[in-house]
Short mmCIF file of C-alpha atoms in Angstrom, two decimals:
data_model
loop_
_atom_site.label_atom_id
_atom_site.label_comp_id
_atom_site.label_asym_id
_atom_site.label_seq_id
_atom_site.Cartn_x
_atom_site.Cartn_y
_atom_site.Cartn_z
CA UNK A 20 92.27 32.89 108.23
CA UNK A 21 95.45 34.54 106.48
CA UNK A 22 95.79 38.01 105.45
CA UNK A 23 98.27 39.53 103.35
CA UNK A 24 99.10 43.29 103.16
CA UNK A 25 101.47 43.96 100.52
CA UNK A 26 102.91 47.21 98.55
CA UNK A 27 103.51 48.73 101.94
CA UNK A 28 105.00 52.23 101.12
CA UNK A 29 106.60 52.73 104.67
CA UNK A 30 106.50 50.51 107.46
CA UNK A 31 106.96 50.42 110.84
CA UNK A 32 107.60 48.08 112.92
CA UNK A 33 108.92 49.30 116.22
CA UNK A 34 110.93 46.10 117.34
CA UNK A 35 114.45 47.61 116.93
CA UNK A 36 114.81 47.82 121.14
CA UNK A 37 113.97 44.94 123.06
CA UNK A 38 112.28 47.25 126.13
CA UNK A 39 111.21 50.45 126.20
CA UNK A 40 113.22 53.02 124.36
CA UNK A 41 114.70 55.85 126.33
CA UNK A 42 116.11 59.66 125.54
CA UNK A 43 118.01 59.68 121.95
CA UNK A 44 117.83 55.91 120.95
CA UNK A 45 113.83 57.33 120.20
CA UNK A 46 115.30 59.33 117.33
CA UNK A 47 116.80 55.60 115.74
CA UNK A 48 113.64 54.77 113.50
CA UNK A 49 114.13 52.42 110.86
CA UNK A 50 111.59 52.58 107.84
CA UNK A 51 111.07 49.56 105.53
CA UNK A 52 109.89 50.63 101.81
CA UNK A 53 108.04 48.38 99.60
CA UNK A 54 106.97 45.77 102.29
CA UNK A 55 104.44 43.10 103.28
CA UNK A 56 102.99 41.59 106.58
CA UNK A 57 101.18 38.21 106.52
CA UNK A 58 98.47 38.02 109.45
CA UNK A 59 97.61 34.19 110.33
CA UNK A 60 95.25 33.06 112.82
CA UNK A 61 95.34 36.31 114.39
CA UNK A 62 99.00 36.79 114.32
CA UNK A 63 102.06 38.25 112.71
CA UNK A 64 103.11 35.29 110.55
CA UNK A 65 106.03 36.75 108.24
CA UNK A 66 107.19 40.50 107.68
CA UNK A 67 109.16 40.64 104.09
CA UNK A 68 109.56 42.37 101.46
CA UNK A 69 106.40 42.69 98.84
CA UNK A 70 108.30 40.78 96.34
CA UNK A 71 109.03 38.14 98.10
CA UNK A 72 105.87 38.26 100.12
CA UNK A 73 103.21 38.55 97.46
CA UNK A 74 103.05 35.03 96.53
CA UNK A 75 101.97 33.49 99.84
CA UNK A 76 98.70 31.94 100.16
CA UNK A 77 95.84 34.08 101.86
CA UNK A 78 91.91 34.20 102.46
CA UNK A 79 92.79 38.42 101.79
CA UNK A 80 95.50 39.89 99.92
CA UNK A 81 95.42 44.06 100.68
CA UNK A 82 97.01 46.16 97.97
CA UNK A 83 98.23 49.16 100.79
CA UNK A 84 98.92 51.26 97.91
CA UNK A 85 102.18 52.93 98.76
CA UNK A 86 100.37 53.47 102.34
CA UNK A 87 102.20 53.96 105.55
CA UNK A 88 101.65 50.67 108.10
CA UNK A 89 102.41 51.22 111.94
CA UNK A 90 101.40 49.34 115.36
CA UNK A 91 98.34 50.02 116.99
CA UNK A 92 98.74 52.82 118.79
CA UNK A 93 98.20 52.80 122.90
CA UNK A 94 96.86 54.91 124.66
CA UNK A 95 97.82 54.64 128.47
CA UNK A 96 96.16 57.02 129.86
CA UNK A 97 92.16 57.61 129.78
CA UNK A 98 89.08 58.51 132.02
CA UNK A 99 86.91 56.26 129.94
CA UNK A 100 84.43 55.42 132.28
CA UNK A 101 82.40 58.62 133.08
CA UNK A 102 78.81 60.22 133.52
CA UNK A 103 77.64 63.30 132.40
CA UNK A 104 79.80 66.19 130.37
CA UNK A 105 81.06 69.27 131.71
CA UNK A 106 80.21 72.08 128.33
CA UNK A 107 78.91 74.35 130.47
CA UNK A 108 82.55 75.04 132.18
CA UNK A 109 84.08 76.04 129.06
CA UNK A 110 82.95 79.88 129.68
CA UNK A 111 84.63 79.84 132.90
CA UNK A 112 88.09 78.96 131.30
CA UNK A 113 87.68 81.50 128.85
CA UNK A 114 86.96 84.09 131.69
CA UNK A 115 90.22 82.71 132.86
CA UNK A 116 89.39 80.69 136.09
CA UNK A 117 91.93 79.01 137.22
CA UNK A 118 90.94 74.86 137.05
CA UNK A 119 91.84 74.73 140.95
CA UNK A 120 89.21 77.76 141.45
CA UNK A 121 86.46 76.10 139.52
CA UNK A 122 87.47 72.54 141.77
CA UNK A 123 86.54 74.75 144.84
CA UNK A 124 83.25 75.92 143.35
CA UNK A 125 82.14 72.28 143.10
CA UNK A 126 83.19 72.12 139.56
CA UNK A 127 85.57 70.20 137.76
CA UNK A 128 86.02 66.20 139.02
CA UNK A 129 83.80 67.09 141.29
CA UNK A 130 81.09 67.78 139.32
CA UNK A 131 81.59 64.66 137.24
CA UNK A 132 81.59 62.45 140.51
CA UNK A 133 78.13 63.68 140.59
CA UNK A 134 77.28 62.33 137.65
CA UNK A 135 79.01 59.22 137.73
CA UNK A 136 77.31 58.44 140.71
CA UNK A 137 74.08 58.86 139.38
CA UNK A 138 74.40 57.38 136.14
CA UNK A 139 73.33 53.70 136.13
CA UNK A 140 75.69 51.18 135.30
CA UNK A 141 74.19 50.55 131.76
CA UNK A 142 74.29 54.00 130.91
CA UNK A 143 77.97 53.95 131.95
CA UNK A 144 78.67 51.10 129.61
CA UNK A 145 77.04 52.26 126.50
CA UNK A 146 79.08 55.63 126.95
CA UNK A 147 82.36 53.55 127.28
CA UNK A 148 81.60 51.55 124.31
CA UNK A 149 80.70 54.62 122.14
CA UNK A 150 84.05 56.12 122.95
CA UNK A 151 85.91 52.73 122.45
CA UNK A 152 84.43 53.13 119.23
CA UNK A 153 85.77 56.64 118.30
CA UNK A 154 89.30 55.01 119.65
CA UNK A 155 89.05 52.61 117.29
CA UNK A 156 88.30 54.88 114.45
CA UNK A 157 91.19 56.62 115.45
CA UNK A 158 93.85 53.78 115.18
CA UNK A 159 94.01 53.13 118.87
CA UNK A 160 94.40 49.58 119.64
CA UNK A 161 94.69 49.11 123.63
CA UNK A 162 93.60 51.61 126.09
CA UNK A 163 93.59 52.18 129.58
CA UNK A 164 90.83 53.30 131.71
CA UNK A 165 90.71 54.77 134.83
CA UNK A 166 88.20 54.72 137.74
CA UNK A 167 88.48 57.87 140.31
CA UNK A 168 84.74 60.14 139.87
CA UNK A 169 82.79 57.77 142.58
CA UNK A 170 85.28 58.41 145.30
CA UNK A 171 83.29 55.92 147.39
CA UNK A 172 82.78 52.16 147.17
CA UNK A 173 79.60 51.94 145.12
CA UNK A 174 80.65 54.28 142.40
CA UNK A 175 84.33 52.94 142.30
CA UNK A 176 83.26 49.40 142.06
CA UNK A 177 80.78 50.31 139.03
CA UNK A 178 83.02 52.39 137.48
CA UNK A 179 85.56 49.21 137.28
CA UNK A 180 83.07 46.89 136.77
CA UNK A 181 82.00 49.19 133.30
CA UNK A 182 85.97 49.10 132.72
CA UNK A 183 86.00 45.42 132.76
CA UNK A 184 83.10 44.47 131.50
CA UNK A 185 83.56 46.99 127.76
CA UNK A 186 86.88 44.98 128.30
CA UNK A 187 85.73 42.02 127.63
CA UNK A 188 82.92 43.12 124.94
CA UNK A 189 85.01 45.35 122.93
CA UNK A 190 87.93 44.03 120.53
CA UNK A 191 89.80 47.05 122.07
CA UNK A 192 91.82 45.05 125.06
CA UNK A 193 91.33 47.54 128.30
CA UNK A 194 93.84 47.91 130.89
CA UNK A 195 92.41 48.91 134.17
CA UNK A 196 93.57 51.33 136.82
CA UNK A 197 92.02 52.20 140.29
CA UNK A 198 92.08 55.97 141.26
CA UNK A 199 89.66 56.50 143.90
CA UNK A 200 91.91 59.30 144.88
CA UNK A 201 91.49 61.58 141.95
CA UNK A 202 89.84 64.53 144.48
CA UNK A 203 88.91 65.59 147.77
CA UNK A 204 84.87 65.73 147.64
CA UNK A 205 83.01 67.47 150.01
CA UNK A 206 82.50 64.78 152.99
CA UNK A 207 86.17 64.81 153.43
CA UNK A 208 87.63 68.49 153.12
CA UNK A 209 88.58 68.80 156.54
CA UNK A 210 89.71 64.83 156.48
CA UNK A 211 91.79 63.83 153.42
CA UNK A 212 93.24 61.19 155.15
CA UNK A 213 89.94 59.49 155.98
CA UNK A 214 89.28 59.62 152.56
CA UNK A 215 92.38 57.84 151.11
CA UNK A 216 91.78 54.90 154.36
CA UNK A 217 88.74 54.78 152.65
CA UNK A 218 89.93 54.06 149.54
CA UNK A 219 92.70 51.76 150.69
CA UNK A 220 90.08 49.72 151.99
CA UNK A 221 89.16 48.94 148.88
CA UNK A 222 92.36 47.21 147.41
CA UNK A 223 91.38 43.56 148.76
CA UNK A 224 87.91 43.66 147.07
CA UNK A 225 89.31 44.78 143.71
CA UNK A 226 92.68 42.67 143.45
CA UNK A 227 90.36 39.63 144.35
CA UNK A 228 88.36 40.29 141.61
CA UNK A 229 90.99 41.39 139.13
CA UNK A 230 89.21 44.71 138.55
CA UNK A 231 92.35 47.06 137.83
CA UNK A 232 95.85 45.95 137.98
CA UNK A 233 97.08 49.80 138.58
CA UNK A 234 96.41 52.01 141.42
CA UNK A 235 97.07 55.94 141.02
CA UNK A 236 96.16 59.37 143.00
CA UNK A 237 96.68 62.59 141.52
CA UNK A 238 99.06 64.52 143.52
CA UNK A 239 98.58 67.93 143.72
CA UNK A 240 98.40 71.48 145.86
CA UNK A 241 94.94 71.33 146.97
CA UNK A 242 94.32 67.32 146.51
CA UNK A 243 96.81 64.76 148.33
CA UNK A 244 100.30 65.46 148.94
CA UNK A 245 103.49 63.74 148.61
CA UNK A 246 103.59 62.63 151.97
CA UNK A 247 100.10 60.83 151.50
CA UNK A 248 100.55 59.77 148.07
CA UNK A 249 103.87 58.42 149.52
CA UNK A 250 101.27 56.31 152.32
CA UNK A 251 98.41 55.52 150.09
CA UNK A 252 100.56 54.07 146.95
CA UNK A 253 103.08 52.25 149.53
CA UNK A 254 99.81 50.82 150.83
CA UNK A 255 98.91 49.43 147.11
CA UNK A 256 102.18 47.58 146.79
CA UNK A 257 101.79 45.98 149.59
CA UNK A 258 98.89 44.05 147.86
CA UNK A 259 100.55 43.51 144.55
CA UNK A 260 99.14 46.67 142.34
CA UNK A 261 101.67 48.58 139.99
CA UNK A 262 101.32 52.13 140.74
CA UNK A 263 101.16 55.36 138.72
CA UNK A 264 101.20 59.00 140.04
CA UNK A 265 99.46 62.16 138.26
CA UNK A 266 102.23 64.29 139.29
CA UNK A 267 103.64 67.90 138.80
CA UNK A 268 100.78 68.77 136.40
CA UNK A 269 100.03 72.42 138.30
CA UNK A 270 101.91 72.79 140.78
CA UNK A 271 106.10 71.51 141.26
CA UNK A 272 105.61 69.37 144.63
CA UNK A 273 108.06 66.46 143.35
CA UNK A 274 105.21 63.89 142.24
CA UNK A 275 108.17 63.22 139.42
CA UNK A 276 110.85 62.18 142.25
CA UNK A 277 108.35 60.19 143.86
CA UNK A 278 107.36 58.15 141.31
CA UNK A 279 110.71 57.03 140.98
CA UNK A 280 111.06 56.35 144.76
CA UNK A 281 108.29 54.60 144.46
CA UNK A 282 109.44 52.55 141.29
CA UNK A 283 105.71 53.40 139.47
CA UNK A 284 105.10 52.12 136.08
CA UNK A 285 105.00 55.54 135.53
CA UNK A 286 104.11 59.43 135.80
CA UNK A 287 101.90 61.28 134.53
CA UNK A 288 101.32 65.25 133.66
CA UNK A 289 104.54 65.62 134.48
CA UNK A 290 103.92 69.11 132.94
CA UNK A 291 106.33 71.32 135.91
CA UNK A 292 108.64 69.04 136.62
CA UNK A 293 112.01 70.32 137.77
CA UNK A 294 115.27 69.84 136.84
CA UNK A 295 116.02 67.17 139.79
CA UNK A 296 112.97 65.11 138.77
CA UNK A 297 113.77 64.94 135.65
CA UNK A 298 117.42 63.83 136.21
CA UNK A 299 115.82 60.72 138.38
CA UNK A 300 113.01 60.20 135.64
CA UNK A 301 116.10 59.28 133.02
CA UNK A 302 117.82 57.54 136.01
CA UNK A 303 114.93 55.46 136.68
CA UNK A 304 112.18 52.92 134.82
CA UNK A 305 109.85 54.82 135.14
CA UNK A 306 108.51 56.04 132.35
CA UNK A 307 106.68 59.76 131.91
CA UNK A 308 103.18 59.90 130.28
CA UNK A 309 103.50 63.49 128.76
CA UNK A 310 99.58 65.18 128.25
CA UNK A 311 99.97 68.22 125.59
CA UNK A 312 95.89 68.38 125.45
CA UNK A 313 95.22 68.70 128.73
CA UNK A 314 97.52 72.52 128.72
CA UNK A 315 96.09 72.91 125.62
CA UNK A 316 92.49 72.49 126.49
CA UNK A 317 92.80 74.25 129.63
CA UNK A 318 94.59 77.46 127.61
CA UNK A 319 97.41 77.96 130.67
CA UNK A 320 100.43 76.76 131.83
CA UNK A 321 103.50 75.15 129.90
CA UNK A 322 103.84 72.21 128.25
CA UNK A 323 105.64 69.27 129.86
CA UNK A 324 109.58 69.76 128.91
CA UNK A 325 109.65 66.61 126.47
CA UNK A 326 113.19 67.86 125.29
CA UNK A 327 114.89 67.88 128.22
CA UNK A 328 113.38 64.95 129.13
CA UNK A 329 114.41 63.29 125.68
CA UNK A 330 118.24 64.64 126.18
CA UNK A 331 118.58 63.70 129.67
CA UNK A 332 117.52 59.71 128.93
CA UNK A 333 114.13 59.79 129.99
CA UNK A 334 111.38 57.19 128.25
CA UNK A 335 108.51 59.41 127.09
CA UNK A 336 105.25 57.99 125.96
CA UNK A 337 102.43 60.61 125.22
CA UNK A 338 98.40 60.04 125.68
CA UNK A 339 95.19 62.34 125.01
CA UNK A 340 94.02 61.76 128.59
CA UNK A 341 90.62 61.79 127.31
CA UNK A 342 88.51 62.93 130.34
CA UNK A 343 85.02 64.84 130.26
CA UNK A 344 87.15 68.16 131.67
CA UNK A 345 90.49 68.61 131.11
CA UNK A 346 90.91 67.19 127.67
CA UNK A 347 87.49 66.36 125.94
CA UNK A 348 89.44 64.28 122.69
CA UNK A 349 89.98 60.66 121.63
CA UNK A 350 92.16 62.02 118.60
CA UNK A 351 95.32 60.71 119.50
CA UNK A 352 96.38 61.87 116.11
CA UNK A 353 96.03 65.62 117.44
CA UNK A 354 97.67 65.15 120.63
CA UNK A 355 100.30 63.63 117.95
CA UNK A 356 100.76 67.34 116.77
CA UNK A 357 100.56 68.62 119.56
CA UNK A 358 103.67 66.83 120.98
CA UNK A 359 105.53 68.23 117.62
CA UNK A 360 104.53 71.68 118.18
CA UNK A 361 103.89 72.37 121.79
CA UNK A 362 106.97 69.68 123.34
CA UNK A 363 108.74 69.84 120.14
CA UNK A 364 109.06 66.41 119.06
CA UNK A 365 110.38 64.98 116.45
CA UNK A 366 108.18 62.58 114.40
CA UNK A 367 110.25 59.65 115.31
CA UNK A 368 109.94 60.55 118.89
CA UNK A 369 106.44 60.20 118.68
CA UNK A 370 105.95 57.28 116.84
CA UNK A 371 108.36 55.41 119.75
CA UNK A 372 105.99 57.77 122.49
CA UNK A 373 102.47 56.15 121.24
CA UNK A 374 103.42 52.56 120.44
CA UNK A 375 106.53 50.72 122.31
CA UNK A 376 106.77 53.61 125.36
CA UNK A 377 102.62 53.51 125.88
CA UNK A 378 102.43 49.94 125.89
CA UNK A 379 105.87 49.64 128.60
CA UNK A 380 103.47 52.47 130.59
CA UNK A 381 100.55 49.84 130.89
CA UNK A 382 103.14 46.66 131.01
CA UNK A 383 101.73 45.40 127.52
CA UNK A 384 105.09 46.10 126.48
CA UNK A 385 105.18 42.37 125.03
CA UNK A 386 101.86 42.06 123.58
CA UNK A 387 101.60 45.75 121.99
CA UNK A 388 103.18 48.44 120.23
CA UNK A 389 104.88 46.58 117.40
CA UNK A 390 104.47 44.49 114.32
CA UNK A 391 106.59 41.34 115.25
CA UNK A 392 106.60 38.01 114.47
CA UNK A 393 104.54 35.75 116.62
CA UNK A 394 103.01 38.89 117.87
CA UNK A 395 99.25 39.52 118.23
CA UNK A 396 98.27 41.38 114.57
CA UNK A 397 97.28 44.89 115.96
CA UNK A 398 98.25 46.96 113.04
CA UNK A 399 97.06 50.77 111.13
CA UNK A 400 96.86 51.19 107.34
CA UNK A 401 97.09 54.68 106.73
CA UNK A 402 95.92 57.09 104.57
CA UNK A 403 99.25 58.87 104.68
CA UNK A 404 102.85 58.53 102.30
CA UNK A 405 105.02 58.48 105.08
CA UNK A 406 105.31 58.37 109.03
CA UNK A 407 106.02 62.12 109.30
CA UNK A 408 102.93 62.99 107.69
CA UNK A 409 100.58 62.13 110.57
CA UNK A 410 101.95 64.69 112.92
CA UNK A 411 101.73 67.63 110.17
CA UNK A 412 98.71 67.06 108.88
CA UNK A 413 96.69 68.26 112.08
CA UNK A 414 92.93 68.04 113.09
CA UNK A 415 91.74 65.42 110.47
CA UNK A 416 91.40 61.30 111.17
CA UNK A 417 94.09 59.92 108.99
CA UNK A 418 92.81 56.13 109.43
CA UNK A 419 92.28 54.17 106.61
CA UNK A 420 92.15 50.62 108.36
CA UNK A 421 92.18 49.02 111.69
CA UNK A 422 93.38 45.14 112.59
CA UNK A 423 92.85 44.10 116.16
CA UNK A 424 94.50 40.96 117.13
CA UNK A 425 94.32 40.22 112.51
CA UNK A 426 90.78 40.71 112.51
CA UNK A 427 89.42 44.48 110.36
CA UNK A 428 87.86 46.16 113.21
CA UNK A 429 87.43 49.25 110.91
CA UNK A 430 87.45 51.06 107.51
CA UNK A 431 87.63 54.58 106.62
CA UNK A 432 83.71 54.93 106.39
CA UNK A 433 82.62 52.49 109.72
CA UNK A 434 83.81 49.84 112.33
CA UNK A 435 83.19 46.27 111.87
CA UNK A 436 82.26 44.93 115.06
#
């Protein structure tokens, strides 16, 4: 099966660095007018100009129109697997409740762990596969999906299991991470440590059965500190997980200079970090995951300093975080403006932050975020002139069509699955 799209307006391919692309070199965005792609067997076959593309044979030729073209986007960082929804907290925010206040009223993750828990399996699995679906719709191409609302073995294990097993149903390919230490529930407030031994005891089971390939633990006043994040994610290497950290979100306890100590794939939140960790963030590999909807959802706090991050040589990739509390969207288009008007972001930047950086965060960095030769055809037609359009246009779905791995996964009116 051969597909041709052809009278590309703008594309964008992403492959001008090799790895991922840190500080300035994010501003070096080459556009290519007037192109055409030719998708064979699943693949990027040829990338060419339209006139000299045109001719070649193909099951499809797709007049884009003028149309801007651009990787799948990733998204590397999701709750995906989740019971339950959390509307009812939204009054407390607006009252002003601090998110830490409404954890200690049994709120928050904690209220979801409920849920999780008592949500069957199935139930669990048609929820992630409706979501995957909105992803989709949205131009998202690979996602990752983390466990962490069971915070004990049954519920962690199903919540992976779901992860794996959409994985595997979906054409959306699923990167899995382990984070049984998202909170502190009740059985272990006086015992945190018990709690993460608990969780550690898990890593055997789940790297046997390839059920995540990441481990993280959200560091935080209140949750774990650096000390036992230090323990716990040592504790993961040790039996061959990459780790990741949700660090300096609320409070500045150095989750950013740990995650480079630690060598994690990368850090998330990242939304107070200081001046020291971010001079070791652009010093390091590890790459920070920058959230704009979770400060924006929860209405206080400042944005993650994506400039300064940018200048000193950092690699910045952005996600929605899509969680049932914290940041209730799978528009990674709006977390796209976001990043331009909260972080201040140039379009460029953010084009680099949701393709080549968010694959690098979820090591797919050679299987996603560009349009390549030989690479796997995961590639948005969009109903947009140009690449700077997306961010500025805010709140709407710009999509016009979806190719997973050269196959139309969806249309601007329904997925094709």
């Amino acid at each position: 099966m051969a597909t041709l799209l052809y009278n590309i307006g703008q594309l964008l391919t992403m492959d001008q660095y090799d790895g991922q692309v840190r500080g300035k070199d994010m501003s070096n965005l080459p556009v290519y007018e007037n192109y055409a792609v030719l998708i064979e067997d699943g693949k990027v076959s040829k990338i060419g100009p339209s006139s000299q593309l045109e001719s070649e044979p193909a099951d499809e030729k797709v007049d884009c129109e003028g149309r801007l073209v651009t990787p799948g986007i990733v998204e590397p960082h999701t709750h995906l697997v989740f019971g339950g929804s959390r509307e009812h907290e939204m009054a407390l925010k607006q009252q002003g409740v601090p998110y830490l206040d409404i954890l200690k009223q049994g709120g928050g993750i904690l209220s979801t762990v409920r849920a999780t828990r008592e949500t069957s399996e199935q139930d669990l699995y048609k929820k992630a596969m409706f979501h995957l679906d909105r992803m989709a719709s949205y131009g998202i191409t690979t996602v990752e999906a983390k466990s962490g609302y069971g915070m004990d073995r049954e519920t962690e294990l199903k919540q992976l299991r779901v992860a794996n097993q959409v994985g595997k149903d979906h054409p959306l390919e699923v990167v899995s991470t382990f984070l049984g230490a998202h909170a502190i529930t009740e059985d272990y407030k006086d015992n945190p440590d018990a709690l993460l031994d608990e969780m550690a005891a898990m890593f055997p089971q789940i790297k046997e059965e390839g059920l995540a390939e990441f481990v993280d633990i959200f560091t935080e006043k209140g949750v774990f500190t650096v000390e036992q994040s230090r323990r716990y994610l040592n504790k993961a290497k040790e039996y061959g997980f990459d780790v990741k950290l949700h660090a300096d979100e609320i409070e500045p306890l150095g989750g950013t200079q740990l995650a480079v100590e630690l060598g994690a794939q990368s850090g998330d939140h990242l939304a107070v970090a200081t001046d020291e960790g971010i001079e070791q963030l652009a010093n390091s590999d590890t790459i920070g995951v920058l959230l704009p909807g979770t400060i924006f959802y929860l209405g206080k706090g400042d944005f993650a300093r994506a400039r300064d991050m940018i200048e000193a040589g950092a690699t910045v990739a952005i996600s929605t975080d899509f969680n049932p509390g914290s940041s209730v969207t799978e528009n990674i288009q709006l977390i796209m403006s976001l990043a331009a008007l909260k972080m201040r972001m140039t379009p460029e930047e953010i084009w680099y932050a949701v393709t080549t950086n968010a694959a690098h965060a979820i090591n797919r960095g050679d299987v996603a975020g560009k349009i390549k030769e030989g690479r796997q055809a995961d590639i948005v037609i969009w109903d947009a002139p140009n690449y700077k359009y997306i961010p500025y246009h805010y709140g709407v779905n710009h999509v016009n069509t979806v190719f997973k791995a050269g196959k139309k996964l969806y249309t601007r009116g329904g997925l094709h699955v």
